[in-house]
CSV table of C-alpha atoms in Angstrom, one decimal:
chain,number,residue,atom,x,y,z
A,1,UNK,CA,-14.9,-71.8,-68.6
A,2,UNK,CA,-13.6,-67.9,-68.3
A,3,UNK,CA,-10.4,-66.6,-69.3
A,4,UNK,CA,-9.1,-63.2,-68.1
A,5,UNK,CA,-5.9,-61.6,-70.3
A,6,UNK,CA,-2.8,-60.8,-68.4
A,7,UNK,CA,-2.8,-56.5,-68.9
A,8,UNK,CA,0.6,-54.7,-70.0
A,9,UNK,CA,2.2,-52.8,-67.7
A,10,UNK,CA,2.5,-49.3,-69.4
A,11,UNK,CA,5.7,-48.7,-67.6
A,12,UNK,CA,7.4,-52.0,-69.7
A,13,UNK,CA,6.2,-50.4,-73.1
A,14,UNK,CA,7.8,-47.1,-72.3
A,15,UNK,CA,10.8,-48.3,-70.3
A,16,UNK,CA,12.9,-48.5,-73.5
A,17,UNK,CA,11.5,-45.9,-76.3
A,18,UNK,CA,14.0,-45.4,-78.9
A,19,UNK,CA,15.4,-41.8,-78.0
A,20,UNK,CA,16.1,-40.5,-81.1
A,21,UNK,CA,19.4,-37.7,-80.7
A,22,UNK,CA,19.8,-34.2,-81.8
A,23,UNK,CA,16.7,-31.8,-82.2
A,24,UNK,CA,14.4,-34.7,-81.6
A,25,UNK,CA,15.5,-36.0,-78.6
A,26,UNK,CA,14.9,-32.6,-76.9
A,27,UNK,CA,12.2,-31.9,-74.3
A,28,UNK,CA,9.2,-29.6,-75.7
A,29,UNK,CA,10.1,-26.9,-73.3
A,30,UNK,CA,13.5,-27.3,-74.7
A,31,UNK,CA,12.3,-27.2,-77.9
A,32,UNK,CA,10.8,-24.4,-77.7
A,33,UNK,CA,13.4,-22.7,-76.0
A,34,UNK,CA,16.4,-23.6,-78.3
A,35,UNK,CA,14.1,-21.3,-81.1
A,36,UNK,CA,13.9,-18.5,-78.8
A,37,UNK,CA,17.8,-18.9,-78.5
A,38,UNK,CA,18.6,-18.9,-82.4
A,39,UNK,CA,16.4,-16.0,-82.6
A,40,UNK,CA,18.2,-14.4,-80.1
A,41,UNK,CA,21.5,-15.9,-81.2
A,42,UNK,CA,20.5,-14.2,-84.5
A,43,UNK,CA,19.6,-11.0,-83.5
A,44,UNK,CA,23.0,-11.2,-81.2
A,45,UNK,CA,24.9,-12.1,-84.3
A,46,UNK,CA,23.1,-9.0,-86.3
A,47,UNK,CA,23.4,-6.2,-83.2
A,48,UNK,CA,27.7,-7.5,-82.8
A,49,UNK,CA,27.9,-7.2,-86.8
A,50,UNK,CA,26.2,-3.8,-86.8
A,51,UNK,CA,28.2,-2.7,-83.7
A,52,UNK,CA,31.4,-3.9,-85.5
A,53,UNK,CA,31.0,-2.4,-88.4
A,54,UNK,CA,29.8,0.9,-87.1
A,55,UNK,CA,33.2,1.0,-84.9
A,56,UNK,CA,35.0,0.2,-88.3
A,57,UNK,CA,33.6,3.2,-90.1
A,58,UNK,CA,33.9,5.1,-87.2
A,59,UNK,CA,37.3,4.4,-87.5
A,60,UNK,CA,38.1,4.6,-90.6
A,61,UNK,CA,36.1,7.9,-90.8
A,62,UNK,CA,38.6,9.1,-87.7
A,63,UNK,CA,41.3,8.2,-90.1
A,64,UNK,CA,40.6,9.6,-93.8
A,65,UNK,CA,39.5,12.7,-91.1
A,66,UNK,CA,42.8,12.8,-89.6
A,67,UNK,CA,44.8,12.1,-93.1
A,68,UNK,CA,42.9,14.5,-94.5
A,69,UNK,CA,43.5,17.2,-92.4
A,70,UNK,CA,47.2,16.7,-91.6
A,71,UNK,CA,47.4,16.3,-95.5
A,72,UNK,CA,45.6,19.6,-95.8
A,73,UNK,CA,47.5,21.4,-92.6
A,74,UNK,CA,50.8,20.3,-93.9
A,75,UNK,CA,50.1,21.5,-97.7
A,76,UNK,CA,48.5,25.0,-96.1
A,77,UNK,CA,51.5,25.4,-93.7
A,78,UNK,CA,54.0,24.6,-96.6
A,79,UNK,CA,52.3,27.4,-98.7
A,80,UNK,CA,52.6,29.8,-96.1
A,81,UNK,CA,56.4,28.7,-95.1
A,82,UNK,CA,57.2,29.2,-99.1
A,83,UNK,CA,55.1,32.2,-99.6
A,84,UNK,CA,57.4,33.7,-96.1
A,85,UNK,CA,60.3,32.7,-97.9
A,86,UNK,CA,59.7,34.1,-101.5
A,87,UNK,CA,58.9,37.4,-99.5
A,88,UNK,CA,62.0,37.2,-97.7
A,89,UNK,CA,64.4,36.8,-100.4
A,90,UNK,CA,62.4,39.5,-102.4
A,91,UNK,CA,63.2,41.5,-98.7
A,92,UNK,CA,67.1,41.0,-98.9
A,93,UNK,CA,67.1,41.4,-102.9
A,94,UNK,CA,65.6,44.6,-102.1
A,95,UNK,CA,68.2,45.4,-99.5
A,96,UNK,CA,71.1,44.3,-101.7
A,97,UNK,CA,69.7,46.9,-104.2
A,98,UNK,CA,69.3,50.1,-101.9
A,99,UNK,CA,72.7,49.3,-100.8
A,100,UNK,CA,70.8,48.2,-96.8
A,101,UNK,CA,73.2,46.9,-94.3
A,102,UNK,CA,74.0,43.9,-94.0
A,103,UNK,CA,72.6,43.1,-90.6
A,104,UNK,CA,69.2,43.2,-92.0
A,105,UNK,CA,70.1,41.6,-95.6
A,106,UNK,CA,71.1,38.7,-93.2
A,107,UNK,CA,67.9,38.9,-91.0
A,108,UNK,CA,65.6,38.5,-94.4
A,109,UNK,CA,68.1,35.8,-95.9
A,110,UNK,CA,68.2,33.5,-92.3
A,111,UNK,CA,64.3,33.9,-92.3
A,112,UNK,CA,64.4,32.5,-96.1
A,113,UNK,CA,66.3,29.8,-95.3
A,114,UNK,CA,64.8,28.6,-92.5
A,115,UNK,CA,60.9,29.1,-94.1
A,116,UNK,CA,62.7,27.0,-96.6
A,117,UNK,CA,64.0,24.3,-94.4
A,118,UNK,CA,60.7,24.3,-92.5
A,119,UNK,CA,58.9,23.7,-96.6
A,120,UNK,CA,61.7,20.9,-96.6
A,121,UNK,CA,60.5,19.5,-93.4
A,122,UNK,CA,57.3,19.6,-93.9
A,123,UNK,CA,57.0,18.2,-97.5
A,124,UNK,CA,59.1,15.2,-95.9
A,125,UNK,CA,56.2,14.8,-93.1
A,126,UNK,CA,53.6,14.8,-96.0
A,127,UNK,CA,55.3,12.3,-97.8
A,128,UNK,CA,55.4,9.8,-95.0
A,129,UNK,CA,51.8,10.0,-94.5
A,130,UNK,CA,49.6,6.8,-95.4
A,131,UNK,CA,47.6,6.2,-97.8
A,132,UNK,CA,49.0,9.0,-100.5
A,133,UNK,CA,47.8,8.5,-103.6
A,134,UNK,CA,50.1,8.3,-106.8
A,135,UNK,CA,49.4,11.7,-107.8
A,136,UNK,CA,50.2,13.2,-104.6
A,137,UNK,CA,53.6,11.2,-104.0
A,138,UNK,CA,54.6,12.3,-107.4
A,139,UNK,CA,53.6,15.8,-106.8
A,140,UNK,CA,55.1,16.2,-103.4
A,141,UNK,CA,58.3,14.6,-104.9
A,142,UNK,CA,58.4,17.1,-107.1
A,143,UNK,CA,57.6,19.9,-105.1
A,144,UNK,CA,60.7,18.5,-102.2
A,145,UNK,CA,63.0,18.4,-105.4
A,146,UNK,CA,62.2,22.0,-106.7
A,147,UNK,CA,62.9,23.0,-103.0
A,148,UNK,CA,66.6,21.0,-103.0
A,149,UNK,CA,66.8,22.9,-106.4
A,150,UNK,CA,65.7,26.2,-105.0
A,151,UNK,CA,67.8,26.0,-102.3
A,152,UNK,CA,70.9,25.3,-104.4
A,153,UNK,CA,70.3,28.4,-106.6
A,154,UNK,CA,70.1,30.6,-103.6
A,155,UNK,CA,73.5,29.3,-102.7
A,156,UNK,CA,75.3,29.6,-106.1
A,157,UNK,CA,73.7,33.3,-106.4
A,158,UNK,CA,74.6,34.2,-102.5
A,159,UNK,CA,78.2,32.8,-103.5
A,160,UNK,CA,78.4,34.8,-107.0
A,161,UNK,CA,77.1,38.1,-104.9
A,162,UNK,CA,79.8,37.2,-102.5
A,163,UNK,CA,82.5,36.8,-105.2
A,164,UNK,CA,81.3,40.2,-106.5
A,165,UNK,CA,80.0,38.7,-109.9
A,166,UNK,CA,77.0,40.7,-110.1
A,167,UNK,CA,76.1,39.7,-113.4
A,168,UNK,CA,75.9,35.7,-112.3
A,169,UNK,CA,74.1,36.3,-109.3
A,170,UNK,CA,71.5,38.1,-111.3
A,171,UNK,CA,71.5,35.5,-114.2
A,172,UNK,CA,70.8,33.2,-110.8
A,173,UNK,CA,68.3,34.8,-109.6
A,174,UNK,CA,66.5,35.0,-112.9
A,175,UNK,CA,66.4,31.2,-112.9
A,176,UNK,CA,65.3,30.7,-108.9
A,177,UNK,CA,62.0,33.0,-109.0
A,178,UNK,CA,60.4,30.5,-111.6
A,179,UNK,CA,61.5,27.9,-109.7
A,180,UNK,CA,59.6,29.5,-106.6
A,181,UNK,CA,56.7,29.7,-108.3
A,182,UNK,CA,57.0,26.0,-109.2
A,183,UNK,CA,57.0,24.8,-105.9
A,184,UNK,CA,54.1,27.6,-105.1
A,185,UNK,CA,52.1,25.9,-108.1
A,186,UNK,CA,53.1,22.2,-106.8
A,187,UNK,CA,51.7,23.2,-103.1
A,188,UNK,CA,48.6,24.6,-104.2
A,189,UNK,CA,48.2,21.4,-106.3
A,190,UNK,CA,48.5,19.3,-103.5
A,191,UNK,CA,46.5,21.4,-101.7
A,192,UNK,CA,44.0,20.6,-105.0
A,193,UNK,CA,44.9,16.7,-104.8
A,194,UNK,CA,44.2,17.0,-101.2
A,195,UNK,CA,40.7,18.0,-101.7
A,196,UNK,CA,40.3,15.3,-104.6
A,197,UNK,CA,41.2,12.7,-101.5
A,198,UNK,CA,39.5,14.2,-99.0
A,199,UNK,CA,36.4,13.9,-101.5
A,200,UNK,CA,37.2,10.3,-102.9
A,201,UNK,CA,37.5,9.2,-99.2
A,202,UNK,CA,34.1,11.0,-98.4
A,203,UNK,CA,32.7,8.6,-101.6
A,204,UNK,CA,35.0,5.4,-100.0
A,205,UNK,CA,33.2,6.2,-96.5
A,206,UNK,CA,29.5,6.2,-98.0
A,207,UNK,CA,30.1,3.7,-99.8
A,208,UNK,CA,32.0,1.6,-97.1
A,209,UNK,CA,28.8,2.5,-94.9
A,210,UNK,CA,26.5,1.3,-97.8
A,211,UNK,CA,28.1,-1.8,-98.1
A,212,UNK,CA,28.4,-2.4,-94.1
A,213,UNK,CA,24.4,-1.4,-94.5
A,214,UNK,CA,24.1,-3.5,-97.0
A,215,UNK,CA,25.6,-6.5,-95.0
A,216,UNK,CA,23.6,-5.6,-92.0
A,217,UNK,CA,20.8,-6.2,-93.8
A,218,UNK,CA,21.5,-9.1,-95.8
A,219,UNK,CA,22.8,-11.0,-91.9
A,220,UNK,CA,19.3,-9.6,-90.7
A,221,UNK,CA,17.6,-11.2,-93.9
A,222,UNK,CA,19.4,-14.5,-92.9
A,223,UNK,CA,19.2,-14.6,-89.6
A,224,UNK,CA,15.3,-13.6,-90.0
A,225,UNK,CA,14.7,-16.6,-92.3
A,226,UNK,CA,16.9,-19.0,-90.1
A,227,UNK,CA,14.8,-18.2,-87.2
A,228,UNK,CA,11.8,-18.7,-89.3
A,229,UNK,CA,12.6,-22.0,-91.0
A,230,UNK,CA,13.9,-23.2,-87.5
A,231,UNK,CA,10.7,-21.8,-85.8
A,232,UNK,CA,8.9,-23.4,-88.8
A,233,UNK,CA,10.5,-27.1,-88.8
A,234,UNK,CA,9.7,-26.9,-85.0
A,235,UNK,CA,6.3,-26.0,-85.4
A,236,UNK,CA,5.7,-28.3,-87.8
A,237,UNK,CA,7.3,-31.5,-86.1
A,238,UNK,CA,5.5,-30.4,-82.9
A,239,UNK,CA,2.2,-30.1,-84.8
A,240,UNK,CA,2.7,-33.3,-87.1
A,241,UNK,CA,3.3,-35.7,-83.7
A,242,UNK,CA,0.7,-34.2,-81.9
A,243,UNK,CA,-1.9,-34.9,-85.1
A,244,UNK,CA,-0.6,-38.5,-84.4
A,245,UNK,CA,-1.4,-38.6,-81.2
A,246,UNK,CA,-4.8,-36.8,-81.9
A,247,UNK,CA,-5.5,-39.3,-84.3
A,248,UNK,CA,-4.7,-42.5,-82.1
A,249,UNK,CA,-7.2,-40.7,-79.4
A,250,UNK,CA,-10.0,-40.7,-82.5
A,251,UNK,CA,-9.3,-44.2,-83.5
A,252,UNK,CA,-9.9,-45.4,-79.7
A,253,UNK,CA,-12.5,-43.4,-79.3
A,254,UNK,CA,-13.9,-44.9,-82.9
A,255,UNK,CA,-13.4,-48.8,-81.3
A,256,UNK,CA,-10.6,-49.8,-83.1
A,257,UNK,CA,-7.4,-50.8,-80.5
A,258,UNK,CA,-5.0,-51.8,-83.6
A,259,UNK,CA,-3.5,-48.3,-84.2
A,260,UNK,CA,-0.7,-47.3,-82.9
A,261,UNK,CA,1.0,-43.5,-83.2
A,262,UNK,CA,4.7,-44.1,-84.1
A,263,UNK,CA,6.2,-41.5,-82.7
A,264,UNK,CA,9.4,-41.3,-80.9
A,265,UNK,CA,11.7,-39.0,-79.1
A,266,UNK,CA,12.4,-38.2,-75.1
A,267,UNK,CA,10.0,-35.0,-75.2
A,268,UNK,CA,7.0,-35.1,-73.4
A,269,UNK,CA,5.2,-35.8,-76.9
A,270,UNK,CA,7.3,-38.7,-77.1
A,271,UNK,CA,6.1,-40.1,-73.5
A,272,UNK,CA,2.6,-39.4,-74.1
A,273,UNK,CA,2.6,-41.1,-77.2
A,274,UNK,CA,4.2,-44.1,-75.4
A,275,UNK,CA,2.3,-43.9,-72.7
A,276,UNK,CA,-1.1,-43.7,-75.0
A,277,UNK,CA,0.0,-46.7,-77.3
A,278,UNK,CA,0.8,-48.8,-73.7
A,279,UNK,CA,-2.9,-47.8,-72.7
A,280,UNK,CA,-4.2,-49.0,-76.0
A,281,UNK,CA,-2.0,-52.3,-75.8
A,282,UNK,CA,-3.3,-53.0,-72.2
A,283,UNK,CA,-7.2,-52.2,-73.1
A,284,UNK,CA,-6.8,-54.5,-76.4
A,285,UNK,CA,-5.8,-56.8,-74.2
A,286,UNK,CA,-8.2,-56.5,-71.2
A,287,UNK,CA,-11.1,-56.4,-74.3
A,288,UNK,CA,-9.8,-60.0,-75.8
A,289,UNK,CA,-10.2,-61.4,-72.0
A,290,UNK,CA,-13.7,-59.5,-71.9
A,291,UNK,CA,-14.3,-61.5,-75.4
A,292,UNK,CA,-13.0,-64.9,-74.5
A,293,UNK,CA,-14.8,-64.4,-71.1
A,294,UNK,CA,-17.9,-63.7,-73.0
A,295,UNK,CA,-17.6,-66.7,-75.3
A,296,UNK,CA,-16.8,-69.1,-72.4
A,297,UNK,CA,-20.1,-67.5,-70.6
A,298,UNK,CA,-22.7,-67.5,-74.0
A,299,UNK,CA,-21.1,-72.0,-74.6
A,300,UNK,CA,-22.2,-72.2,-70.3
A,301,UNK,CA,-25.5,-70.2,-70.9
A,302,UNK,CA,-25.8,-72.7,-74.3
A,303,UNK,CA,-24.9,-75.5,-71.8
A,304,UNK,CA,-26.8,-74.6,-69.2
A,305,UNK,CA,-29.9,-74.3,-71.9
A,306,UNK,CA,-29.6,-77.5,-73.2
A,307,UNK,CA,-29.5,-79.4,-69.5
A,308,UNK,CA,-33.2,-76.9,-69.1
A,309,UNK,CA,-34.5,-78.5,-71.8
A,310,UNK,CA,-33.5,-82.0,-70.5
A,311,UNK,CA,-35.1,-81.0,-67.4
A,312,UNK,CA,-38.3,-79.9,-68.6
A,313,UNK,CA,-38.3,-82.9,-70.6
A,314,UNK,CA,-37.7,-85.0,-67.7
A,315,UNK,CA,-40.2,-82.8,-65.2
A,316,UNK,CA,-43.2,-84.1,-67.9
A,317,UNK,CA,-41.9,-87.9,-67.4
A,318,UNK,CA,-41.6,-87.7,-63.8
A,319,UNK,CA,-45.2,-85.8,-63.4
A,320,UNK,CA,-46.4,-88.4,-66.2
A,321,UNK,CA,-44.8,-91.0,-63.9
A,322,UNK,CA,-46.1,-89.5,-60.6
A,323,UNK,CA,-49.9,-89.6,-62.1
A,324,UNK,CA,-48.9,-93.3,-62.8
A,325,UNK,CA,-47.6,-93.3,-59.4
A,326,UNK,CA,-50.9,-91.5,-57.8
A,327,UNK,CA,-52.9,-94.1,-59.6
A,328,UNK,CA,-51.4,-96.9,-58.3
A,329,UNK,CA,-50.9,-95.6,-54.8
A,330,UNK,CA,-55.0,-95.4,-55.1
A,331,UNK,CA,-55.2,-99.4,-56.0
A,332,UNK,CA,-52.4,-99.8,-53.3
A,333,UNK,CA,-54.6,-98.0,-51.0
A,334,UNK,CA,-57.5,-99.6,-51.9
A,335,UNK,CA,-55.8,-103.1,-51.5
A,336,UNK,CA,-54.7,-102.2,-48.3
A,337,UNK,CA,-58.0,-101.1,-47.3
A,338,UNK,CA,-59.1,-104.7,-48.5
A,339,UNK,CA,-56.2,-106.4,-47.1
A,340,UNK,CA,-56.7,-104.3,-43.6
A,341,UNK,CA,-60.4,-106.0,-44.2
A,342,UNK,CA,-59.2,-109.7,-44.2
A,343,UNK,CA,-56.1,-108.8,-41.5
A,344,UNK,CA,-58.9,-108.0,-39.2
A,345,UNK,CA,-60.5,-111.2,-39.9
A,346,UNK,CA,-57.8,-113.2,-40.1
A,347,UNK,CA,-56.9,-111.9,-36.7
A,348,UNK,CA,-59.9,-113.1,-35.2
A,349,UNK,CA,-59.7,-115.8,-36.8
A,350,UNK,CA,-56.2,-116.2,-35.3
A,351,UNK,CA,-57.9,-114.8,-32.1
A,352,UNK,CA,-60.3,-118.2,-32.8
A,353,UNK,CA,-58.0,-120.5,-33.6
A,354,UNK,CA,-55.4,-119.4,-30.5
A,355,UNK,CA,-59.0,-119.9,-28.1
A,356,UNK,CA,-59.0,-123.2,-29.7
A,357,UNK,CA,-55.3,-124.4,-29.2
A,358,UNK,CA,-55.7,-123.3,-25.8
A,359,UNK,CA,-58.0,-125.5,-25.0
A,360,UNK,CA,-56.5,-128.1,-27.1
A,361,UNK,CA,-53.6,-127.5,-24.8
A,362,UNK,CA,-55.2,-128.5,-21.5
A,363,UNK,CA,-57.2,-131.6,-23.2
A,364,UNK,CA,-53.4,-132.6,-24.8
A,365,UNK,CA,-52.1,-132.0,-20.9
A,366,UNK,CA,-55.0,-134.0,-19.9
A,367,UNK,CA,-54.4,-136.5,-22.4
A,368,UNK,CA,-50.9,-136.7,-21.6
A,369,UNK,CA,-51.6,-137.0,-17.4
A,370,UNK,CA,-54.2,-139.4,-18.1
A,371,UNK,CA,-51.9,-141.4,-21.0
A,372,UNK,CA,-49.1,-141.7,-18.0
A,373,UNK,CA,-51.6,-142.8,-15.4
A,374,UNK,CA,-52.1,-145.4,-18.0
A,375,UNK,CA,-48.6,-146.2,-18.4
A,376,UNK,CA,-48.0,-146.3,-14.8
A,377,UNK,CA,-50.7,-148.9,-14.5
A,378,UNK,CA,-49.1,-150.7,-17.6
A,379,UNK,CA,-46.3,-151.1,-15.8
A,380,UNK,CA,-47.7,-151.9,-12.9
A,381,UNK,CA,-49.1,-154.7,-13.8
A,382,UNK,CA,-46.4,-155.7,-16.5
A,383,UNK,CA,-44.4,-156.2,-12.9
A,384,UNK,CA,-47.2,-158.1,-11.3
């Protein structure tokens, strides 16, 4: 008796696979793809940094450019405005002393006080400036006071000319020319201190852009061994689940139906993995029918032996029996050969005897006409 096994429908052992989420449960395409991306994302991430952080020293550049030359504008035209007005008032002492009009000693002292006002005006701008450092807030502070104070001595010693107290005015004027020089000395020192920060911001700017460098670098140094570990984990997950999958092929190839891959996922590794552990589940199964058939056919052909034997066994009785058979057909025949013999002779004997009746016949009919003749004449003469 055959049996036949019922084969598994590959679709059925792939119709639920367990679909694992994140990275794994990615197509390989998709797979492949989302490493391109981080690369890219990467090298995005690197090109925006650099990009940012070249705009940023750009513009801080633009700035300690712009400080630094308003700074250094602003100290230059404050030297010159001072230097105008020292040379005016030396102008309308000069006047005063060749006894010059008065017209022109006012020309010389108007154009002092207004280089003066325009020092005042511009040491105020400089102050307001960002990013002044300690030393040049203290030294403009000092240079704006010496110009209040300078300012105030010219008044006293225009007010003790005026009064006619020549001996004030020139005590006065003794004490404002070192004061002018003062503020002179305090300009060219911020013109010094200027220089120091246009310097120490040259120094912040290459080493701002070393650092920005620096970062750039250390982003490109992480992004490039992101890329490369995710490339790498990829690679190696791809190439570990495709070695299963190679080695499930081997072991069918070697005979042996019990292995199965063990790898999941919704990629297209996944589903022929699946697919190739369904195809191994339905030839297992189609094999064990093959075997059981095979068993079922080598007990018939053991069957089938045995009732051969039996009939070879049986073949020698019957032809033992059929030379029995042969002989005694011979005697038969013979014996019918004799009894043909005595058949024929008993027929004519029959033949014979039926001759005989016959005529026993007509004598018994004669007997029998001549026995009622008799009668007749019995009675015949009973009734006489």
């Amino acid at each position: 008796m055959s049996t036949s096994a019922v084969p598994t429908d590959p679709a059925d052992a792939s119709a639920a696979p367990h679909r694992r989420r994140g990275v794994g449960g990615l197509g390989f395409t998709a797979k492949i793809l989302l490493t391109v991306s981080v690369a890219l994302l990467v090298t995005l991430g690197v090109g925006i940094t650099a990009v940012v952080a070249v705009r940023s020293m750009v513009g801080v550049a633009h700035e300690m450019y712009d400080q630094d030359v308003q700074g250094t504008a602003l100290a230059g035209e404050m030297r010159f405005q001072m230097a105008t007005a020292r040379q005016n008032t030396v102008a309308a002492l000069y006047q005063q002393a060749v006894n010059g009009g008065d017209d022109m000693i006012k020309q010389f002292t108007d154009a002092r006080d207004a280089a003066l006002t325009q020092v005042a005006t511009l040491g105020a701008e400089y102050q307001e400036q960002t990013g002044l450092t300690d030393e040049q807030t203290s030294a403009i502070a000092a240079v704006l006071a010496d110009v209040s104070s300078y300012q105030e001595k010219l008044t006293e010693t225009a007010q003790a000319q005026a009064a006619g107290d020549t001996a004030t005015a020139q005590e006065l004027q003794t004490e404002t020319a070192p004061i002018g020089s003062s503020i002179t000395d305090g300009i060219d020192g911020l013109v010094q201190l200027q220089v120091s920060a246009s310097q120490a911001s040259d120094a912040s700017a290459a080493s701002m852009g070393t650092r920005r460098t620096l970062l750039i670098v250390v982003l490109l140094l992480l992004g490039s061994v992101l890329s490369a570990t995710v490339g790498i984990q990829v690679a190696r997950r791809l190439r570990t689940r495709l070695d299963r999958v190679g080695a499930i092929a081997d072991a069918i190839a070697a005979g042996d139906l019990t292995a199965r891959s063990q790898v999941t996922g919704g990629d297209e590794i996944g589903h022929t993995a699946r697919s190739l552990d369904a195809a191994t589940e339905q030839l297992r199964s189609t094999m064990a029918g093959v075997a059981a058939t095979a068993q079922a056919v080598a007990a018939a052909a053991e069957q089938l032996s045995a009732s051969s034997s039996q009939v070879v066994a049986g073949s020698d009785r019957t032809s033992a029996q059929a030379g029995v058979v042969a002989a005694a057909a011979e005697q038969v025949n013979r014996n019918v050969q004799s009894v043909a013999a005595g058949a024929e002779q008993m027929g004519a004997s029959i033949r014979e005897i039926a001759q005989n009746s016959s005529q026993a016949a007509k004598v018994a009919g004669q007997a029998t006409e001549a026995a009622a003749v008799t009668n007749d004449q019995v009675a015949r003469l009973g009734a006489s």
